C-alpha positions as a Python dict, from the first residue, in 0.01 Angstrom:
ca = {
    (1, 'M'): (0, 0, 0),
    (2, 'K'): (217, -167, 260),
    (3, 'K'): (87, -521, 340),
    (4, 'I'): (45, -609, 699),
    (5, 'K'): (-55, -943, 854),
    (6, 'I'): (-264, -924, 1171),
    (7, 'K'): (-482, -1142, 1395),
    (8, 'F'): (-735, -1086, 1679),
    (9, 'V'): (-722, -1320, 1976),
    (10, 'D'): (-869, -1326, 2331),
    (11, 'F'): (-1165, -1101, 2235),
    (12, 'N'): (-1520, -1195, 2335),
    (13, 'V'): (-1691, -1259, 2002),
    (14, 'G'): (-2001, -1355, 2192),
    (15, 'L'): (-2059, -983, 2282),
    (16, 'G'): (-2072, -896, 1909),
    (17, 'F'): (-1710, -820, 1835),
    (18, 'K'): (-1641, -903, 1472),
    (19, 'L'): (-1289, -1020, 1399),
    (20, 'D'): (-1291, -900, 1043),
    (21, 'D'): (-1505, -586, 1068),
    (22, 'N'): (-1435, -341, 1341),
    (23, 'E'): (-1288, 9, 1392),
    (24, 'I'): (-932, -123, 1414),
    (25, 'V'): (-951, -309, 1088),
    (26, 'N'): (-1137, -10, 925),
    (27, 'S'): (-868, 229, 1043),
    (28, 'L'): (-583, 13, 915),
    (29, 'S'): (-754, -50, 583),
    (30, 'K'): (-726, 320, 504),
    (31, 'Y'): (-350, 307, 492),
    (32, 'Y'): (-248, -63, 447),
    (33, 'D'): (-330, -382, 267),
    (34, 'V'): (-459, -573, 556),
    (35, 'E'): (-447, -958, 572),
    (36, 'I'): (-608, -1125, 877),
    (37, 'C'): (-433, -1461, 905),
    (38, 'D'): (-301, -1733, 1143),
    (39, 'D'): (66, -1639, 1105),
    (40, 'P'): (50, -1277, 1187),
    (41, 'D'): (329, -1013, 1239),
    (42, 'Y'): (96, -818, 1473),
    (43, 'I'): (-175, -941, 1704),
    (44, 'F'): (-449, -747, 1872),
    (45, 'Y'): (-567, -912, 2197),
    (46, 'S'): (-797, -855, 2491),
    (47, 'V'): (-858, -998, 2834),
    (48, 'F'): (-1066, -1316, 2745),
    (49, 'G'): (-787, -1572, 2740),
    (50, 'L'): (-411, -1623, 2724),
    (51, 'D'): (-376, -1726, 2360),
    (52, 'H'): (-176, -1402, 2291),
    (53, 'L'): (121, -1556, 2480),
    (54, 'K'): (154, -1799, 2197),
    (55, 'Y'): (263, -1525, 1955),
    (56, 'D'): (611, -1380, 1972),
    (57, 'C'): (527, -1093, 1743),
    (58, 'I'): (418, -734, 1811),
    (59, 'R'): (132, -734, 2047),
    (60, 'I'): (-135, -462, 2074),
    (61, 'F'): (-370, -482, 2374),
    (62, 'Y'): (-722, -346, 2395),
    (63, 'T'): (-968, -366, 2680),
    (64, 'G'): (-1315, -236, 2762),
    (65, 'E'): (-1310, -424, 3086),
    (66, 'C'): (-1170, -314, 3416),
    (67, 'Y'): (-824, -440, 3355),
    (68, 'T'): (-505, -226, 3337),
    (69, 'P'): (-261, -312, 3054),
    (70, 'D'): (51, -524, 3145),
    (71, 'F'): (317, -345, 2945),
    (72, 'N'): (553, -641, 3020),
    (73, 'E'): (328, -848, 2789),
    (74, 'C'): (214, -588, 2529),
    (75, 'D'): (412, -353, 2310),
    (76, 'Y'): (116, -110, 2280),
    (77, 'A'): (-220, -80, 2452),
    (78, 'M'): (-554, 94, 2438),
    (79, 'G'): (-775, 107, 2741),
    (80, 'Y'): (-967, 321, 2997),
    (81, 'D'): (-681, 425, 3233),
    (82, 'R'): (-585, 797, 3233),
    (83, 'L'): (-214, 747, 3199),
    (84, 'S'): (78, 853, 2971),
    (85, 'F'): (332, 602, 2857),
    (86, 'G'): (514, 750, 2554),
    (87, 'D'): (394, 614, 2220),
    (88, 'R'): (284, 290, 2378),
    (89, 'Y'): (-61, 390, 2512),
    (90, 'L'): (-388, 552, 2409),
    (91, 'R'): (-686, 612, 2628),
    (92, 'L'): (-987, 483, 2422),
    (93, 'A'): (-1305, 424, 2627),
    (94, 'L'): (-1529, 139, 2527),
    (95, 'Y'): (-1815, 376, 2432),
    (96, 'R'): (-1607, 525, 2149),
    (97, 'L'): (-1585, 197, 1961),
    (98, 'F'): (-1780, -92, 1816),
    (99, 'R'): (-2160, -111, 1857),
    (100, 'F'): (-2154, 153, 2136),
    (101, 'R'): (-2008, 430, 1917),
    (102, 'K'): (-2350, 509, 1766),
    (103, 'S'): (-2480, 618, 2107),
    (104, 'Y'): (-2176, 828, 2173),
    (105, 'E'): (-2211, 1009, 1842),
    (106, 'K'): (-2584, 1053, 1896),
    (107, 'I'): (-2536, 1266, 2202),
    (108, 'I'): (-2266, 1493, 2063),
    (109, 'N'): (-2513, 1724, 1875),
    (110, 'R'): (-2849, 1598, 1994),
    (111, 'P'): (-3145, 1833, 1940),
    (112, 'P'): (-3299, 2008, 2250),
    (113, 'F'): (-3581, 1852, 2440),
    (114, 'D'): (-3904, 2026, 2540),
    (115, 'M'): (-4165, 1990, 2805),
    (116, 'A'): (-4382, 1789, 2569),
    (117, 'Y'): (-4101, 1529, 2556),
    (118, 'V'): (-4097, 1521, 2937),
    (119, 'S'): (-4477, 1469, 2964),
    (120, 'K'): (-4449, 1156, 2741),
    (121, 'K'): (-4245, 972, 2988),
    (122, 'T'): (-4449, 688, 3125),
    (123, 'G'): (-4207, 550, 3373),
    (124, 'F'): (-3990, 681, 3662),
    (125, 'C'): (-3662, 485, 3623),
    (126, 'N'): (-3507, 194, 3443),
    (127, 'F'): (-3260, -68, 3535),
    (128, 'V'): (-3117, -300, 3257),
    (129, 'Y'): (-2860, -554, 3372),
    (130, 'S'): (-2797, -922, 3323),
    (131, 'N'): (-2469, -953, 3517),
    (132, 'C'): (-2526, -1025, 3876),
    (133, 'F'): (-2147, -1042, 3948),
    (134, 'A'): (-2099, -674, 4037),
    (135, 'Q'): (-2033, -471, 4346),
    (136, 'S'): (-2329, -492, 4577),
    (137, 'V'): (-2391, -116, 4574),
    (138, 'R'): (-2575, -161, 4239),
    (139, 'S'): (-2830, -402, 4381),
    (140, 'R'): (-2859, -211, 4709),
    (141, 'F'): (-2936, 118, 4526),
    (142, 'F'): (-3198, -51, 4314),
    (143, 'D'): (-3375, -180, 4627),
    (144, 'M'): (-3345, 161, 4808),
    (145, 'L'): (-3478, 362, 4519),
    (146, 'S'): (-3759, 107, 4451),
    (147, 'A'): (-3903, 204, 4795),
    (148, 'Y'): (-3967, 550, 4648),
    (149, 'K'): (-4115, 451, 4310),
    (150, 'R'): (-4129, 144, 4088),
    (151, 'I'): (-3823, 90, 3873),
    (152, 'E'): (-3861, -100, 3539),
    (153, 'S'): (-3601, -369, 3538),
    (154, 'G'): (-3559, -494, 3178),
    (155, 'G'): (-3245, -711, 3199),
    (156, 'R'): (-3222, -1072, 3316),
    (157, 'Y'): (-3101, -963, 3660),
    (158, 'K'): (-3388, -848, 3893),
    (159, 'N'): (-3625, -858, 3601),
    (160, 'N'): (-3980, -747, 3690),
    (161, 'I'): (-4148, -702, 3346),
    (162, 'G'): (-4180, -1063, 3239),
    (163, 'G'): (-3850, -1102, 3046),
    (164, 'P'): (-3554, -924, 2909),
    (165, 'V'): (-3614, -643, 2658),
    (166, 'A'): (-3512, -672, 2292),
    (167, 'D'): (-3439, -300, 2238),
    (168, 'K'): (-3257, -148, 2534),
    (169, 'L'): (-3260, 218, 2427),
    (170, 'A'): (-3636, 205, 2331),
    (171, 'F'): (-3709, 70, 2670),
    (172, 'Q'): (-3501, 327, 2845),
    (173, 'E'): (-3661, 617, 2657),
    (174, 'K'): (-3992, 564, 2835),
    (175, 'T'): (-3848, 652, 3175),
    (176, 'K'): (-3706, 969, 3323),
    (177, 'F'): (-3397, 814, 3487),
    (178, 'T'): (-3150, 533, 3419),
    (179, 'I'): (-2956, 351, 3688),
    (180, 'A'): (-2613, 352, 3515),
    (181, 'F'): (-2397, 177, 3753),
    (182, 'E'): (-2070, 8, 3643),
    (183, 'N'): (-1978, -338, 3769),
    (184, 'T'): (-1711, -180, 3978),
    (185, 'S'): (-1565, 161, 4066),
    (186, 'Y'): (-1216, 247, 3944),
    (187, 'A'): (-1059, 563, 3825),
    (188, 'G'): (-1103, 607, 3454),
    (189, 'Y'): (-1324, 297, 3407),
    (190, 'S'): (-1643, 401, 3228),
    (191, 'T'): (-1832, 190, 2977),
    (192, 'E'): (-2133, 233, 2751),
    (193, 'K'): (-2374, 260, 3050),
    (194, 'I'): (-2379, 638, 3092),
    (195, 'V'): (-2367, 702, 2713),
    (196, 'E'): (-2658, 482, 2644),
    (197, 'A'): (-2853, 644, 2917),
    (198, 'F'): (-2792, 978, 2761),
    (199, 'A'): (-2867, 855, 2411),
    (200, 'A'): (-3203, 720, 2531),
    (201, 'G'): (-3299, 1082, 2646),
    (202, 'T'): (-3290, 1003, 3018),
    (203, 'V'): (-3101, 1145, 3312),
    (204, 'P'): (-2833, 893, 3423),
    (205, 'I'): (-2779, 814, 3790),
    (206, 'Y'): (-2407, 720, 3749),
    (207, 'Y'): (-2166, 520, 3961),
    (208, 'G'): (-1832, 381, 3850),
    (209, 'D'): (-1552, 612, 3756),
    (210, 'P'): (-1492, 867, 4045),
    (211, 'Q'): (-1323, 1096, 3782),
    (212, 'I'): (-1622, 1081, 3545),
    (213, 'S'): (-1658, 1459, 3563),
    (214, 'Q'): (-1342, 1493, 3347),
    (215, 'D'): (-1543, 1350, 3049),
    (216, 'F'): (-1910, 1435, 3121),
    (217, 'D'): (-2080, 1739, 3263),
    (218, 'T'): (-2222, 1662, 3606),
    (219, 'N'): (-2502, 1916, 3555),
    (220, 'A'): (-2650, 1666, 3303),
    (221, 'F'): (-2661, 1361, 3540),
    (222, 'V'): (-2662, 1258, 3904),
    (223, 'N'): (-2311, 1162, 3993),
    (224, 'V'): (-2321, 917, 4286),
    (225, 'H'): (-1951, 1011, 4363),
    (226, 'D'): (-2056, 1360, 4451),
    (227, 'Y'): (-2277, 1257, 4745),
    (228, 'R'): (-2186, 1132, 5098),
    (229, 'S'): (-2441, 853, 5096),
    (230, 'L'): (-2686, 663, 4884),
    (231, 'E'): (-2964, 826, 5090),
    (232, 'D'): (-2844, 1167, 4973),
    (233, 'V'): (-2840, 1047, 4607),
    (234, 'I'): (-3201, 939, 4638),
    (235, 'K'): (-3299, 1272, 4789),
    (236, 'R'): (-3146, 1449, 4489),
    (237, 'V'): (-3323, 1214, 4249),
    (238, 'Q'): (-3655, 1286, 4424),
    (239, 'E'): (-3590, 1652, 4402),
    (240, 'I'): (-3535, 1637, 4027),
    (241, 'D'): (-3828, 1400, 3979),
    (242, 'N'): (-4066, 1648, 4134),
    (243, 'N'): (-3931, 1952, 3938),
    (244, 'D'): (-4001, 1931, 3564),
    (245, 'E'): (-3811, 2246, 3484),
    (246, 'L'): (-3496, 2119, 3666),
    (247, 'Y'): (-3538, 1786, 3489),
    (248, 'L'): (-3566, 1949, 3145),
    (249, 'Q'): (-3263, 2173, 3225),
    (250, 'M'): (-3057, 1854, 3300),
    (251, 'L'): (-3174, 1690, 2975),
    (252, 'N'): (-3068, 1989, 2773),
    (253, 'T'): (-2723, 2024, 2925),
    (254, 'P'): (-2463, 1894, 2665),
    (255, 'P'): (-2333, 1588, 2840),
    (256, 'I'): (-1990, 1545, 2679),
    (257, 'K'): (-1734, 1799, 2775),
    (258, 'N'): (-1470, 1746, 2502),
    (259, 'P'): (-1620, 1535, 2219),
    (260, 'M'): (-1362, 1300, 2068),
    (261, 'D'): (-1348, 1105, 1745),
    (262, 'T'): (-1124, 809, 1663),
    (263, 'S'): (-854, 1009, 1475),
    (264, 'D'): (-620, 940, 1767),
    (265, 'L'): (-669, 571, 1702),
    (266, 'D'): (-550, 625, 1341),
    (267, 'A'): (-238, 810, 1478),
    (268, 'L'): (-161, 535, 1721),
    (269, 'L'): (-187, 260, 1458),
    (270, 'K'): (6, 454, 1196),
    (271, 'N'): (292, 510, 1443),
    (272, 'I'): (304, 129, 1499),
    (273, 'F'): (272, 1, 1150),
    (274, 'D'): (482, 282, 971),
    (275, 'Q'): (788, 180, 1177),
    (276, 'E'): (1043, -71, 1067),
    (277, 'Y'): (917, -407, 1207),
    (278, 'Q'): (1196, -481, 1445),
    (279, 'K'): (1194, -120, 1573),
    (280, 'A'): (822, -138, 1664),
    (281, 'F'): (880, -383, 1948),
    (282, 'R'): (844, -214, 2288),
    (283, 'R'): (797, -477, 2554),
    (284, 'P'): (1093, -603, 2757),
    (285, 'R'): (1259, -910, 2622),
    (286, 'S'): (1434, -1012, 2944),
    (287, 'H'): (1458, -1363, 3100),
    (288, 'T'): (1225, -1255, 3373),
    (289, 'S'): (945, -1153, 3142),
    (290, 'T'): (997, -1466, 2917),
    (291, 'D'): (982, -1693, 3224),
    (292, 'M'): (670, -1522, 3351),
    (293, 'E'): (496, -1590, 3019),
    (294, 'I'): (598, -1955, 3032),
    (295, 'F'): (457, -1980, 3383),
    (296, 'K'): (124, -1821, 3270),
    (297, 'R'): (87, -2063, 2977),
    (298, 'R'): (155, -2367, 3204),
    (299, 'Y'): (-86, -2234, 3468),
    (300, 'R'): (-358, -2182, 3204),
    (301, 'L'): (-330, -2549, 3093),
    (302, 'L'): (-333, -2669, 3456),
    (303, 'E'): (-634, -2444, 3533),
    (304, 'K'): (-817, -2567, 3215),
    (305, 'Y'): (-790, -2946, 3300),
    (306, 'F'): (-803, -2922, 3676),
    (307, 'F'): (-1127, -2726, 3683),
    (308, 'K'): (-1266, -2948, 3403),
    (309, 'Y'): (-1195, -3253, 3631),
    (310, 'T'): (-1332, -3094, 3950),
    (311, 'R'): (-1641, -2978, 3781),
    (312, 'K'): (-1715, -3334, 3667),
    (313, 'V'): (-1661, -3457, 4027),
    (314, 'K'): (-1889, -3182, 4179),
    (315, 'N'): (-2173, -3253, 3921),
    (316, 'T'): (-2147, -3623, 3994),
    (317, 'L'): (-2173, -3572, 4374),
    (318, 'I'): (-2476, -3343, 4312),
    (319, 'R'): (-2646, -3601, 4104),
    (320, 'I'): (-2580, -3869, 4367),
    (321, 'K'): (-2727, -3641, 4634),
    (322, 'K'): (-3041, -3584, 4416),
    (323, 'G'): (-3063, -3954, 4330),
    (324, 'T'): (-3051, -3893, 3958),
    (325, 'L'): (-2725, -4070, 3885),
    (326, 'L'): (-2784, -4405, 3709),
    (327, 'W'): (-2513, -4666, 3760),
    (328, 'S'): (-2441, -4905, 3480),
}
């Protein structure tokens, strides 16, 4: 087997991403002798840093965040955008990978629900979020729908059940609906939120990708983008909530329009790694692109130390104001 040297940088390992055990490594290991090391010939990088700029090797970008690839920095990319760019890009939504993939696979051929399942629902709707830094529409919709019926909020944000839940899907299963709002709305950008809502056996109320109907059947969920106002969305939710037959019909609608596996990931990677090394480079090597990378690295250093200094000054001023600073 051909030996390849790779490294992962700028990924958020705090969210459970494993540098040595993930779909990318597993895919490559089927065809190559993979070595994860500090002097790689290829790097995989994401959006949580600028360390990738230190490596003048083949760069392969991946994002599950709302961030469009910069093809001046990367040779190849995988992301959520619906675009074509020769052999340099693959659309690979977050829910098809990593810990979210189980939920996606669960809803491909899930068994039908019956009225007995509906009758076991003990709650109306759930809301599981810990990130408060999102478009205000998510918070506004929570407040508006709460005026109709209580919503069980099991995340750290707007929590009303005494603390965050340990098992998100088990918590969601108890309710009829799930508020599945992305942090922002952008064409193509969809994460695990709608998939986990389906996997929990609920009807998602979805906001995010205005083109979500290309991937999921809107007969299976409430698509906020199909309505003129949030008030109209709530009227539709109320209609479904008060009609068990309609609710069951939505539950039993196959949600995924065109189920996909990760064979296209294998194809992308094989195309990259089967090429002669020098021929696999794709990004521009001009003075302009090089100068821009140098500027970004310098800005990163400036940002790092400037904000570290200003944060110390700010904290000191706060302590002086509170009278808790002890002078020696």
